[in-house]
XYZ file of C-alpha atoms in Angstrom:
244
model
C -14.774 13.729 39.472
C -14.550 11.378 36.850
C -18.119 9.927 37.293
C -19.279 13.116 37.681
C -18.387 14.268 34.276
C -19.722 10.759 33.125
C -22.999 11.665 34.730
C -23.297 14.678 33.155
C -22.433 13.546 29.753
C -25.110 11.078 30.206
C -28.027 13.572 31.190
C -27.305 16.303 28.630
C -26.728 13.949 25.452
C -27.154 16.891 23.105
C -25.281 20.283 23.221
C -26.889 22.961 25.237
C -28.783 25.725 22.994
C -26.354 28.386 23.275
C -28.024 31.997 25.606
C -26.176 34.389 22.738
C -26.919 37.815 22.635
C -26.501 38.832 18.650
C -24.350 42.038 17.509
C -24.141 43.441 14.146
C -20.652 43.749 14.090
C -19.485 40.211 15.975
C -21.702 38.491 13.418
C -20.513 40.040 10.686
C -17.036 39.285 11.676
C -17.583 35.905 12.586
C -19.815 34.888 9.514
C -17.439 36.621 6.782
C -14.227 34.898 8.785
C -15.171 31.466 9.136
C -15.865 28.405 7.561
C -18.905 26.652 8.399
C -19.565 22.796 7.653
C -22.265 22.266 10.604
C -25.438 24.303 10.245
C -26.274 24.298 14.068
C -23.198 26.225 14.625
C -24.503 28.677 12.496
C -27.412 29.430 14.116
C -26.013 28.889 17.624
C -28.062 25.796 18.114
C -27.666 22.438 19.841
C -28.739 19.082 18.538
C -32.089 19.049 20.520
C -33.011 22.046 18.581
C -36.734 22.209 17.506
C -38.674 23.615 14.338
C -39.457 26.758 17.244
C -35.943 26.981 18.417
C -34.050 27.378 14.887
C -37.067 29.801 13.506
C -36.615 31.793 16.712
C -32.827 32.123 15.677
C -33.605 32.466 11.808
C -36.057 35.336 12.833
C -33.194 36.824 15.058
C -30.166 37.164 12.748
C -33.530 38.346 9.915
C -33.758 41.173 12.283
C -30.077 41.423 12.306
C -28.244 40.610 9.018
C -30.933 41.188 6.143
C -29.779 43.127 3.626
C -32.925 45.153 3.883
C -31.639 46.357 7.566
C -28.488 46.003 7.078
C -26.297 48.146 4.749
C -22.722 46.726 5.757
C -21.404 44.807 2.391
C -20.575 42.325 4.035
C -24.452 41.709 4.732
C -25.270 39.817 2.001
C -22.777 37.026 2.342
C -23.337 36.256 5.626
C -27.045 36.283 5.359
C -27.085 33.748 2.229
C -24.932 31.538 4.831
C -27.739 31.781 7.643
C -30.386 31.401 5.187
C -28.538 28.218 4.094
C -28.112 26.812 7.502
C -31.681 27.373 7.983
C -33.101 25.878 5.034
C -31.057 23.160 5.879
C -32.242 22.366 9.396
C -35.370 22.314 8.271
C -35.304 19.485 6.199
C -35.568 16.624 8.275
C -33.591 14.032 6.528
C -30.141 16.746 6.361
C -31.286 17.964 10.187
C -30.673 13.765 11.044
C -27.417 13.320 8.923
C -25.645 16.725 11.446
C -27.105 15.082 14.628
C -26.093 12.031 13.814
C -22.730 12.766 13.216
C -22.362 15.018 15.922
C -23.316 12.176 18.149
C -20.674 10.436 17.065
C -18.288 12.916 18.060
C -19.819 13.463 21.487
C -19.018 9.503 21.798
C -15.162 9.732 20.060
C -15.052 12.997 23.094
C -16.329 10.918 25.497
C -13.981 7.698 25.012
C -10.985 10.056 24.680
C -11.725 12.228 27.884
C -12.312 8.733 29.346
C -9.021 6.841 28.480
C -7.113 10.595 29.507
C -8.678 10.286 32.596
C -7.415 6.777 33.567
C -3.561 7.340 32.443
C -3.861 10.398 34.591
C -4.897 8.459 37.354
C -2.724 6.175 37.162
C 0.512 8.950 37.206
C -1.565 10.263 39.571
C -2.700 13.697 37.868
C -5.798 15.599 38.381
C -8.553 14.405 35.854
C -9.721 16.671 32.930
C -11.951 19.427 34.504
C -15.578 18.814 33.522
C -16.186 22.253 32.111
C -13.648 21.557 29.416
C -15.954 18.934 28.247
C -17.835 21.454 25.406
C -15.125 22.607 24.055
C -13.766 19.358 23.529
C -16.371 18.556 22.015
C -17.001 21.581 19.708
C -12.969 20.817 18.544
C -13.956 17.453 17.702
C -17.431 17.787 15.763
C -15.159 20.436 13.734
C -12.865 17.589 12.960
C -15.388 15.743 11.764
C -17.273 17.893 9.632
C -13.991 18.881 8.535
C -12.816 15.480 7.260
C -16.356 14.441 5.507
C -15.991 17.753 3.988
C -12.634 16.742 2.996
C -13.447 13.314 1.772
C -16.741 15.073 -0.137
C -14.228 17.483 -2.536
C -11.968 14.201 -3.065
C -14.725 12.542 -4.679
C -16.226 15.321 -6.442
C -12.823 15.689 -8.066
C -12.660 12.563 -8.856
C -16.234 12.352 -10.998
C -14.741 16.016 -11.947
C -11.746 13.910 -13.421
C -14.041 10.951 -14.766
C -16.027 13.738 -16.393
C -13.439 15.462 -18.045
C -11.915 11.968 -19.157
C -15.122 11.000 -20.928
C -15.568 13.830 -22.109
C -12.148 14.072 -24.068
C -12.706 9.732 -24.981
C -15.701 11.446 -26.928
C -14.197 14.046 -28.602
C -11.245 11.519 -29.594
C -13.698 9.461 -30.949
C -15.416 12.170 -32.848
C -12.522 13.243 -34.255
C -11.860 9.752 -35.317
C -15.185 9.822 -37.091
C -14.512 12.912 -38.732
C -11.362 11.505 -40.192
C -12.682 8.639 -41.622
C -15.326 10.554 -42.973
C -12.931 12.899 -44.344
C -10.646 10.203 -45.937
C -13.238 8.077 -47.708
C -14.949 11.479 -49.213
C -11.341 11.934 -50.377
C -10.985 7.902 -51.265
C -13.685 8.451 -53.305
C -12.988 11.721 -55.000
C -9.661 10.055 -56.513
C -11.393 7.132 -57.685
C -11.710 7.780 -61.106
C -8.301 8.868 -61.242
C -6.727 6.035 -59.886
C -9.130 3.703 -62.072
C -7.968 5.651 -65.013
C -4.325 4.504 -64.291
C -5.562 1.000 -63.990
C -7.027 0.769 -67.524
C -3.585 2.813 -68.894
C -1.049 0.538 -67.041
C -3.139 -2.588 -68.291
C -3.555 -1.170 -72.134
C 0.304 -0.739 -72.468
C 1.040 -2.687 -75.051
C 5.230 -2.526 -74.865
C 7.586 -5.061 -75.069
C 8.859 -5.986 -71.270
C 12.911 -4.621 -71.257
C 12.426 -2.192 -73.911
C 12.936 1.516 -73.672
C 9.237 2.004 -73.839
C 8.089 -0.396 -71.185
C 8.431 -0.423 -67.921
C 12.494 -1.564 -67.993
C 11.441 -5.049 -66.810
C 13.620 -8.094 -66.931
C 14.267 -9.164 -70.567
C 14.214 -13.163 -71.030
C 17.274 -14.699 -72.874
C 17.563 -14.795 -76.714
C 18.994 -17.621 -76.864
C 17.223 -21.083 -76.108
C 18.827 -22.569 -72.606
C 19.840 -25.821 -75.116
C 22.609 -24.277 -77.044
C 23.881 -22.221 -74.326
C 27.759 -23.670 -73.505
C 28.249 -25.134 -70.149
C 31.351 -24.571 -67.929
C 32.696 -28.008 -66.417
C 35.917 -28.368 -64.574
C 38.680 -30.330 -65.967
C 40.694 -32.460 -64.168
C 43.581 -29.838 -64.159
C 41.403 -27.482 -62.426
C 40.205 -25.464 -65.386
C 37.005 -24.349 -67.158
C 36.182 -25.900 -70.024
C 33.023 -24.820 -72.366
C 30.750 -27.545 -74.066
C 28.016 -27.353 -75.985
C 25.398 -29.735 -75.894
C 24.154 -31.069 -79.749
């Protein structure tokens, strides 16, 4: 049984294109419910899906979901979310990014389903039944798709934060600018004042330690000859002489 499933893995590489019959109201419900980061599930396609197969889908939720044909509010949401999907399959380059990653998780499926199989073997349990394969495999493509899309709105906040931090460096630094600006304007508008008080403070023409100066230190009156001096006796006491 084990091979078996191996085998098949093997032959179908790519997920089956899906036989879906499309209702108005399941779409609806399932379009306006869910969140969708793989455009194949979308539009019910497989990875093998050609330019014919996802136009013959496009054209069949068109005939389904337009807004033109459709008057349910909820029309107009879910048909900008098909018309995305489409758009996006049909751009090569995105179309490759989606099939390559959801090769990758048909791999991760098939190494887990693999390794399950042996320590089942070995307690001797019944292997994984092969028709539990796709589903498997549809749990871990949404996995995927959900982590990049995780990782994806990490970074973008991130720049968002980068963004907003250069964006507030700038204004800093404007308003930086602006006060310099604003203090040399004002620098300058008290210049003659404060030159004015330069010329006054030099023209004063006061005696230093009079009442009209600027009470500065008054030098001695009397010359530093005939001041007495204090020496010390030998009994221990002062004793002023003057010096001829």
């Amino acid at each position: 049984m084990q091979q078996q499933e191996i085998n098949h893995a093997l032959k179908n590489p790519f997920q089956p294109i899906l036989k879906k019959v499309l209702k108005v109201d399941e779409e609806l419900e399932r379009l306006s419910s869910e969140t969708f980061y793989n455009p194949f599930d979308v539009l019910y396609l497989g990875m093998e899906a050609t330019d014919e197969d996802i136009k013959k889908m496009f054209n069949s939720f068109s005939k389904l979901l337009h807004p033109d044909k459709c008057q349910d509010p909820r029309a107009k949401d879910c048909w900008q979310i098909v018309d995305q999907a489409y758009k996006t399959l049909m751009e090569p380059e995105k179309r490759k990014v989606y099939i390559r990653i959801m090769r990758e998780a048909r791999e991760k499926t098939e190494f887990e389903r693999l390794r399950e199989n042996k320590r089942r073997e070995k307690t001797g349990v019944a292997p994984l039944p092969p028709d539990t394969f796709e589903s498997d495999f549809q749990k871990q493509c949404k996995n995927l798709f959900s982590e990049i899309e995780d990782r994806k709105q990490h970074l973008t906040r991130l720049e968002q934060s980068q963004k907003r931090y250069k964006l507030d460096e700038y204004e800093r630094r404007k308003m930086l600018e602006q006060y310099k600006i604003l203090t040399e304007e004002e620098w300058e508008k008290t210049r003659d004042e404060r030159v004015n008080k330069w010329r006054d403070f030099n023209n004063k023409k006061t005696a230093i330690g009079t009442k009209q100066s600027n009470k500065g230190i008054r030098p001695p009156t009397e010359n530093i000859e005939a001041r007495p001096i204090e020496i010390i006796t030998k009994r221990g006491d002062f004793k002023n002489i003057k010096l001829d």
